[in-house]
CSV table of C-alpha atoms and ligand atoms in Angstrom, one decimal:
chain,number,residue,atom,x,y,z
A,742,UNK,CA,0.0,-8.5,-8.1
A,743,UNK,CA,2.0,-8.0,-4.9
A,744,UNK,CA,1.4,-10.8,-2.1
A,745,UNK,CA,3.0,-10.7,1.2
A,746,UNK,CA,4.5,-13.4,3.3
A,747,UNK,CA,1.1,-14.1,4.8
A,748,UNK,CA,-0.9,-14.0,1.7
A,749,UNK,CA,-2.2,-10.6,1.9
A,750,UNK,CA,-2.7,-8.6,-1.3
A,751,UNK,CA,-0.8,-5.3,-1.1
A,752,UNK,CA,-2.0,-2.6,-3.3
A,753,UNK,CA,-1.4,0.6,-1.4
A,754,UNK,CA,1.7,2.6,-1.1
A,755,UNK,CA,1.9,5.6,1.2
A,756,UNK,CA,4.8,8.0,0.4
A,757,UNK,CA,6.0,10.6,2.9
A,758,UNK,CA,7.8,13.5,1.0
A,759,UNK,CA,9.1,15.1,4.3
A,760,UNK,CA,9.5,14.1,8.0
A,761,UNK,CA,9.1,17.7,8.8
A,762,UNK,CA,6.1,19.3,10.2
A,763,UNK,CA,4.6,22.9,11.2
A,764,UNK,CA,2.6,21.4,14.0
A,765,UNK,CA,3.8,19.7,17.2
A,766,UNK,CA,0.9,17.5,17.8
A,767,UNK,CA,1.1,15.7,21.4
A,768,UNK,CA,0.6,12.2,19.9
A,769,UNK,CA,3.0,12.6,17.1
A,770,UNK,CA,5.9,15.2,17.3
A,771,UNK,CA,5.5,17.1,20.5
A,772,UNK,CA,9.1,18.3,20.3
A,773,UNK,CA,11.0,19.0,17.2
A,774,UNK,CA,13.1,15.9,16.5
A,775,UNK,CA,16.9,16.2,17.7
A,776,UNK,CA,17.9,16.8,14.1
A,777,UNK,CA,15.9,16.9,10.8
A,778,UNK,CA,16.9,14.6,7.9
A,779,UNK,CA,19.3,17.0,5.9
A,780,UNK,CA,17.5,18.0,2.6
A,781,UNK,CA,20.3,16.4,0.5
A,782,UNK,CA,19.5,13.1,2.2
A,783,UNK,CA,15.8,13.2,0.8
A,784,UNK,CA,15.0,11.6,-2.3
A,785,UNK,CA,14.0,14.0,-5.1
A,786,UNK,CA,10.5,13.8,-6.5
A,787,UNK,CA,12.0,12.3,-9.7
A,788,UNK,CA,13.7,9.5,-7.5
A,789,UNK,CA,10.6,9.0,-5.4
A,790,UNK,CA,8.6,8.8,-8.6
A,791,UNK,CA,11.1,6.1,-10.2
A,792,UNK,CA,10.2,3.8,-7.2
A,793,UNK,CA,6.4,4.6,-7.2
A,794,UNK,CA,6.3,3.5,-11.0
A,795,UNK,CA,8.1,0.2,-10.0
A,796,UNK,CA,5.3,-0.2,-7.3
A,797,UNK,CA,2.5,0.8,-9.9
A,798,UNK,CA,3.9,-1.5,-12.4
A,799,UNK,CA,3.9,-4.4,-9.8
A,800,UNK,CA,0.2,-3.8,-8.9
A,801,UNK,CA,0.0,-1.0,-6.7
A,802,UNK,CA,-3.6,0.8,-7.2
A,803,UNK,CA,-3.5,3.3,-4.5
A,804,UNK,CA,-0.9,6.0,-3.6
A,805,UNK,CA,-1.1,8.5,-0.6
A,806,UNK,CA,1.3,11.4,-0.2
A,807,UNK,CA,2.0,12.1,3.4
A,808,UNK,CA,4.6,13.3,5.8
A,809,UNK,CA,5.4,15.2,8.3
A,810,UNK,CA,3.3,17.8,6.7
A,811,UNK,CA,3.6,17.2,2.9
A,812,UNK,CA,2.7,20.6,2.1
A,813,UNK,CA,5.9,21.9,3.5
A,814,UNK,CA,7.8,20.5,0.6
A,815,UNK,CA,7.8,22.8,-2.4
A,816,UNK,CA,6.4,22.2,-5.8
A,817,UNK,CA,4.2,19.2,-4.4
A,818,UNK,CA,1.7,19.8,-7.4
A,819,UNK,CA,4.6,18.8,-9.9
A,820,UNK,CA,4.9,15.5,-8.0
A,821,UNK,CA,1.2,15.0,-7.8
A,822,UNK,CA,1.2,15.5,-11.7
A,823,UNK,CA,3.9,13.1,-12.2
A,824,UNK,CA,2.0,10.3,-10.5
A,825,UNK,CA,-1.5,11.3,-11.8
A,826,UNK,CA,-0.2,11.5,-15.4
A,827,UNK,CA,1.3,8.1,-15.1
A,828,UNK,CA,-1.9,6.0,-15.1
A,829,UNK,CA,-5.3,7.4,-15.3
A,830,UNK,CA,-6.9,4.8,-12.7
A,831,UNK,CA,-4.5,5.5,-9.8
A,832,UNK,CA,-6.4,6.2,-6.6
A,833,UNK,CA,-4.2,9.2,-5.7
A,834,UNK,CA,-4.8,10.9,-2.2
A,835,UNK,CA,-2.9,13.2,0.0
A,836,UNK,CA,-3.1,13.5,4.0
A,837,UNK,CA,-2.5,16.9,5.4
A,838,UNK,CA,-3.1,19.3,8.4
A,839,UNK,CA,-4.7,21.7,5.8
A,840,UNK,CA,-2.9,24.7,7.4
A,841,UNK,CA,-1.2,25.5,4.0
A,842,UNK,CA,-4.0,24.3,1.9
A,843,UNK,CA,-5.4,27.9,1.0
A,844,UNK,CA,-2.6,28.7,-1.1
A,845,UNK,CA,-2.2,25.3,-3.1
A,846,UNK,CA,-5.6,23.5,-3.1
A,847,UNK,CA,-6.5,24.6,-6.6
A,848,UNK,CA,-3.0,23.8,-7.9
A,849,UNK,CA,-3.3,20.3,-6.5
A,850,UNK,CA,-6.6,19.7,-7.9
A,851,UNK,CA,-5.4,21.0,-11.3
A,852,UNK,CA,-2.3,18.6,-11.1
A,853,UNK,CA,-4.7,15.6,-10.7
A,854,UNK,CA,-5.4,15.3,-7.1
A,855,UNK,CA,-8.8,14.0,-6.3
A,856,UNK,CA,-9.0,13.4,-2.5
A,857,UNK,CA,-7.5,14.5,0.7
A,858,UNK,CA,-7.5,13.3,4.3
A,859,UNK,CA,-7.4,16.3,6.7
A,860,UNK,CA,-6.5,15.9,10.5
A,861,UNK,CA,-9.0,17.9,12.6
A,862,UNK,CA,-8.7,17.0,16.4
A,863,UNK,CA,-10.6,20.0,17.8
A,864,UNK,CA,-13.2,22.7,16.9
A,865,UNK,CA,-12.2,24.9,19.6
A,866,UNK,CA,-9.2,27.4,19.2
A,867,UNK,CA,-7.6,26.7,22.5
A,868,UNK,CA,-7.9,23.0,22.3
A,869,UNK,CA,-6.5,22.8,18.7
A,870,UNK,CA,-3.6,25.1,19.9
A,871,UNK,CA,-3.1,22.7,22.8
A,872,UNK,CA,-2.9,19.6,20.7
A,873,UNK,CA,-0.7,21.1,17.9
A,874,UNK,CA,1.2,23.6,20.1
A,875,UNK,CA,0.3,26.4,17.7
A,876,UNK,CA,-2.7,28.6,16.9
A,877,UNK,CA,-3.9,26.5,14.1
A,878,UNK,CA,-7.8,26.2,13.9
A,879,UNK,CA,-8.7,29.1,11.9
A,880,UNK,CA,-6.1,28.4,9.1
A,881,UNK,CA,-7.1,24.5,9.1
A,882,UNK,CA,-10.9,25.5,8.6
A,883,UNK,CA,-9.8,27.8,5.8
A,884,UNK,CA,-7.7,25.1,4.3
A,885,UNK,CA,-10.8,22.6,4.4
A,886,UNK,CA,-12.9,25.2,2.7
A,887,UNK,CA,-10.2,25.8,0.0
A,888,UNK,CA,-10.1,22.1,-0.7
A,889,UNK,CA,-13.8,22.0,-0.9
A,890,UNK,CA,-13.9,25.0,-3.3
A,891,UNK,CA,-11.3,23.3,-5.5
A,892,UNK,CA,-13.6,20.2,-6.0
A,893,UNK,CA,-11.3,17.8,-3.8
A,894,UNK,CA,-13.0,14.9,-1.9
A,895,UNK,CA,-12.5,15.4,1.9
A,896,UNK,CA,-12.3,12.8,4.7
A,897,UNK,CA,-11.4,14.0,8.2
A,898,UNK,CA,-9.1,12.2,10.7
A,899,UNK,CA,-9.4,12.8,14.4
A,900,UNK,CA,-7.3,11.3,17.2
A,901,UNK,CA,-9.4,11.3,20.4
A,902,UNK,CA,-7.4,12.1,23.6
A,903,UNK,CA,-8.6,11.7,27.1
A,904,UNK,CA,-9.2,15.2,28.8
A,905,UNK,CA,-8.2,17.1,25.8
A,906,UNK,CA,-10.8,16.5,22.9
A,907,UNK,CA,-13.0,13.6,24.2
A,908,UNK,CA,-15.8,16.1,25.0
A,909,UNK,CA,-15.7,17.3,21.4
A,910,UNK,CA,-16.3,13.9,19.4
A,911,UNK,CA,-19.9,14.7,18.9
A,912,UNK,CA,-19.2,18.2,17.7
A,913,UNK,CA,-16.6,17.1,15.3
A,914,UNK,CA,-19.0,14.3,14.0
A,915,UNK,CA,-21.8,16.9,13.3
A,916,UNK,CA,-19.4,19.3,11.7
A,917,UNK,CA,-18.4,16.7,9.3
A,918,UNK,CA,-22.1,15.2,8.8
A,919,UNK,CA,-23.1,18.8,8.1
A,920,UNK,CA,-20.4,19.3,5.5
A,921,UNK,CA,-20.9,15.8,4.2
A,922,UNK,CA,-17.2,14.6,5.1
A,923,UNK,CA,-16.7,11.3,6.3
A,924,UNK,CA,-14.9,11.2,9.8
A,925,UNK,CA,-12.7,8.7,11.0
A,926,UNK,CA,-11.8,8.5,14.8
A,927,UNK,CA,-8.3,7.1,15.0
A,928,UNK,CA,-7.4,5.1,18.2
A,929,UNK,CA,-4.2,6.7,19.5
A,930,UNK,CA,-1.1,4.4,18.8
A,931,UNK,CA,1.3,4.7,21.7
A,932,UNK,CA,4.7,5.5,20.5
A,933,UNK,CA,8.2,6.7,21.9
A,934,UNK,CA,8.1,10.1,20.1
A,935,UNK,CA,4.8,11.1,21.5
A,936,UNK,CA,4.0,13.0,24.8
A,937,UNK,CA,4.3,10.1,27.1
A,938,UNK,CA,1.4,11.6,29.2
A,939,UNK,CA,-0.9,11.4,26.4
A,940,UNK,CA,-3.7,8.8,26.7
A,941,UNK,CA,-6.1,7.9,23.9
A,942,UNK,CA,-9.7,6.5,23.8
A,943,UNK,CA,-10.3,3.2,22.5
A,944,UNK,CA,-12.9,2.2,20.1
A,945,UNK,CA,-15.6,1.2,22.7
A,946,UNK,CA,-15.1,4.6,24.7
A,947,UNK,CA,-15.5,6.6,21.3
A,948,UNK,CA,-18.7,4.7,20.5
A,949,UNK,CA,-19.9,5.2,24.1
A,950,UNK,CA,-19.7,9.0,23.7
A,951,UNK,CA,-21.4,9.1,20.4
A,952,UNK,CA,-24.0,6.7,21.7
A,953,UNK,CA,-25.1,9.4,24.3
A,954,UNK,CA,-26.6,11.3,21.4
A,955,UNK,CA,-27.0,9.1,18.4
A,956,UNK,CA,-28.1,5.3,17.7
A,957,UNK,CA,-25.9,3.7,15.0
A,958,UNK,CA,-25.4,0.2,13.5
A,959,UNK,CA,-22.1,-1.8,12.8
A,960,UNK,CA,-21.3,-2.1,9.2
A,961,UNK,CA,-19.5,-5.1,7.6
A,962,UNK,CA,-15.9,-4.5,7.1
A,963,UNK,CA,-15.3,-2.8,3.8
A,964,UNK,CA,-12.3,-4.8,2.1
A,965,UNK,CA,-9.0,-3.7,3.3
A,966,UNK,CA,-10.1,-0.3,4.7
A,967,UNK,CA,-8.4,0.0,8.2
A,968,UNK,CA,-11.9,1.6,9.3
A,969,UNK,CA,-14.7,-0.3,11.1
A,970,UNK,CA,-17.7,1.9,9.8
A,971,UNK,CA,-20.8,2.6,11.6
A,972,UNK,CA,-24.2,4.1,10.2
A,973,UNK,CA,-26.2,6.6,12.1
A,974,UNK,CA,-29.9,6.5,11.6
A,975,UNK,CA,-30.0,9.2,9.2
A,976,UNK,CA,-27.4,7.3,7.0
A,977,UNK,CA,-24.3,9.2,7.8
A,978,UNK,CA,-21.4,6.8,8.1
A,979,UNK,CA,-18.3,7.4,10.3
A,980,UNK,CA,-15.5,5.2,11.1
A,981,UNK,CA,-13.1,4.2,13.8
A,982,UNK,CA,-9.6,2.9,13.1
A,983,UNK,CA,-9.0,0.4,15.7
A,984,UNK,CA,-5.1,-0.8,15.6
A,985,UNK,CA,-5.6,-2.1,18.9
A,986,UNK,CA,-8.1,-4.8,17.9
A,987,UNK,CA,-6.8,-8.4,16.9
A,988,UNK,CA,-8.2,-8.5,13.5
A,989,UNK,CA,-6.8,-5.0,12.3
A,990,UNK,CA,-3.9,-6.4,10.6
A,991,UNK,CA,-5.8,-9.2,8.7
A,992,UNK,CA,-6.5,-7.2,5.8
A,993,UNK,CA,-3.6,-4.8,5.8
A,994,UNK,CA,-2.6,-4.1,2.2
A,995,UNK,CA,0.0,-1.2,2.7
A,996,UNK,CA,3.6,-0.5,2.7
A,997,UNK,CA,5.3,3.1,3.5
A,998,UNK,CA,8.1,4.8,1.9
A,999,UNK,CA,9.9,7.4,3.7
A,1000,UNK,CA,11.3,10.7,2.3
A,1001,UNK,CA,14.7,9.3,2.4
A,1002,UNK,CA,14.0,6.1,0.7
A,1003,UNK,CA,13.4,3.6,3.5
A,1004,UNK,CA,10.7,1.0,2.8
A,1005,UNK,CA,8.7,0.1,5.9
A,1006,UNK,CA,6.5,-3.0,5.9
A,1007,UNK,CA,4.5,-2.2,9.3
A,1008,UNK,CA,3.7,0.9,11.1
A,1009,UNK,CA,4.5,-0.7,14.3
A,1010,UNK,CA,8.1,-2.3,13.9
A,1011,UNK,CA,11.2,-0.9,13.0
A,1012,UNK,CA,12.2,-3.4,10.2
A,1013,UNK,CA,12.9,-1.7,6.9
A,1014,UNK,CA,15.0,-1.7,4.0
A,1015,UNK,CA,16.3,1.2,1.9
A,1016,UNK,CA,15.7,1.6,-1.9
A,1017,UNK,CA,17.7,4.7,-2.1
A,1018,UNK,CA,20.9,3.3,-3.5
A,1019,UNK,CA,19.1,1.2,-6.1
A,1020,UNK,CA,16.9,4.1,-7.2
A,1021,UNK,CA,19.8,6.5,-7.4
A,1022,UNK,CA,21.9,3.8,-9.5
A,1023,UNK,CA,18.9,3.4,-11.6
A,1024,UNK,CA,18.9,-0.2,-10.8
A,1025,UNK,CA,15.2,-0.8,-11.1
A,1026,UNK,CA,15.4,-4.7,-11.1
A,1027,UNK,CA,17.1,-4.2,-7.6
A,1028,UNK,CA,14.5,-1.9,-6.3
A,1029,UNK,CA,11.8,-4.4,-7.4
A,1030,UNK,CA,13.7,-7.3,-5.7
A,1031,UNK,CA,13.9,-5.0,-2.4
A,1032,UNK,CA,10.0,-4.3,-2.8
A,1033,UNK,CA,9.4,-8.2,-2.9
A,1034,UNK,CA,11.8,-9.0,-0.1
A,1035,UNK,CA,10.1,-6.4,2.2
A,1036,UNK,CA,6.8,-7.7,1.4
A,1037,UNK,CA,7.8,-11.4,2.0
A,1038,UNK,CA,9.0,-10.1,5.6
A,1039,UNK,CA,6.1,-8.0,6.3
A,1040,UNK,CA,5.1,-8.8,9.9
A,1041,UNK,CA,1.6,-10.4,10.4
A,1042,UNK,CA,0.5,-8.2,13.2
A,1043,UNK,CA,1.3,-4.9,15.1
A,1044,UNK,CA,1.7,-5.2,18.9
A,1045,UNK,CA,-0.7,-2.5,19.8
A,1046,UNK,CA,-3.2,-5.2,20.8
A,1047,UNK,CA,-0.8,-7.1,22.8
A,1048,UNK,CA,-1.6,-6.2,26.5
A,1049,UNK,CA,1.3,-8.2,28.0
A,1050,UNK,CA,3.9,-6.4,26.0
A,1051,UNK,CA,6.0,-3.8,27.6
A,1052,UNK,CA,7.1,-2.5,24.2
A,1053,UNK,CA,6.0,0.8,22.7
A,1054,UNK,CA,6.5,1.2,19.0
A,1055,UNK,CA,9.6,3.2,18.4
A,1056,UNK,CA,8.5,4.1,14.9
A,1057,UNK,CA,7.7,7.9,14.5
A,1058,UNK,CA,4.5,8.8,12.8
A,1059,UNK,CA,6.0,11.8,11.3
A,1060,UNK,CA,8.6,9.8,9.4
A,1061,UNK,CA,6.3,6.9,8.3
A,1062,UNK,CA,3.5,9.1,7.4
A,1063,UNK,CA,0.9,7.5,9.7
B,401,LIG,N1,0.5,16.3,8.6
B,401,LIG,C1,-0.3,15.4,8.1
B,401,LIG,C2,-1.6,15.3,8.9
B,401,LIG,O1,-1.7,16.1,10.0
B,401,LIG,O2,-2.5,14.7,8.6
B,401,LIG,C3,0.1,14.1,7.6
B,401,LIG,C4,1.0,13.2,8.5
B,401,LIG,S1,0.3,12.6,9.9
B,401,LIG,C5,1.7,11.7,10.4
B,401,LIG,C6,-0.9,11.4,9.4
B,401,LIG,C7,-1.9,10.8,10.3
B,401,LIG,O3,-1.4,10.3,11.4
B,401,LIG,C8,-2.7,12.1,10.9
B,401,LIG,O4,-4.2,11.6,10.6
B,401,LIG,C9,-2.6,11.9,12.4
B,401,LIG,O5,-3.7,12.2,13.0
B,401,LIG,C10,-2.0,10.5,12.4
B,401,LIG,N2,-1.3,10.1,13.7
B,401,LIG,C11,-0.1,10.7,14.0
B,401,LIG,N3,0.4,10.1,15.1
B,401,LIG,C12,-0.7,9.2,15.6
B,401,LIG,C13,-0.7,8.4,16.7
B,401,LIG,N4,0.2,8.4,17.6
B,401,LIG,N5,-1.8,7.6,16.8
B,401,LIG,C14,-2.9,7.6,15.8
B,401,LIG,N6,-2.7,8.4,14.7
B,401,LIG,C15,-1.6,9.3,14.5
């Protein structure tokens, strides 16, 4: 079992397979980074898997593949299969914008993927295009349908932004409710790579909008899930991810690995260590020692709730995988 320096059990690894993305979302990567990580600097799937095995052997139970846009990396189904075949009971998931899913949803399901989280920030063509800076909605909806048809379980992520999609939160909730997909509204996390004019809605503002049409009750927090869940009167459950709340980090159970082998203990801070050299030298003991050191130094809290701080996170979501 992996325990961090603040006594938290860590059993969830998020693995980014690329920092590249085919969208330019305002809150994440509004402009292409100055330069992409050259492909030769990325860990191969085999190298990533070598480290994932270290983590699974040490007590990681859940692995999420993310990016950038993970479906941009070729043969992702082969990578999924490596992980799915290693242990039967791994909770293996993928976060994607769904744009490329129509072509690969069945392959991914056949390889052993069970669940996906899809980003869906708008149901209006022009708003989706404004956020992603590309005409994306039709393909995203086709991707969601393809995942559904392939038997994948689907959750939806939505980042509510002031003056952009805040008039659509009920529509998005109702779309998800009708389809039977849980939706989670994620408070925008301020970071230096986003469009600096972007303003997110906080949890209370999101609740106030939904309250105009629906009554709901707040549920007990569910283990280490980052989502605070709410139940509508008809039983449908939606969630809000509230990184600006003080208690958000108390049950944090996750670490993140970038596509170039950097192990990140917190989404907010820049602290990290590379496992690349150890893995490429096949020094598994060293990789395991780095993992433990990163956990020992995992920060207690992010700073999104710190109103007096002038700092904005320098971490890029497209690198850490969100
Ligand atoms: N390309 C995939 C996608 O669109 O879901 C995976 C990568 S994306 C970085 C993962 C998640 O991070 C998405 O749900 C996205 O909405 C979220 N995200 C990115 N930047 C964010 C920000 N500044 N604040 C809150 N959530 C953010």
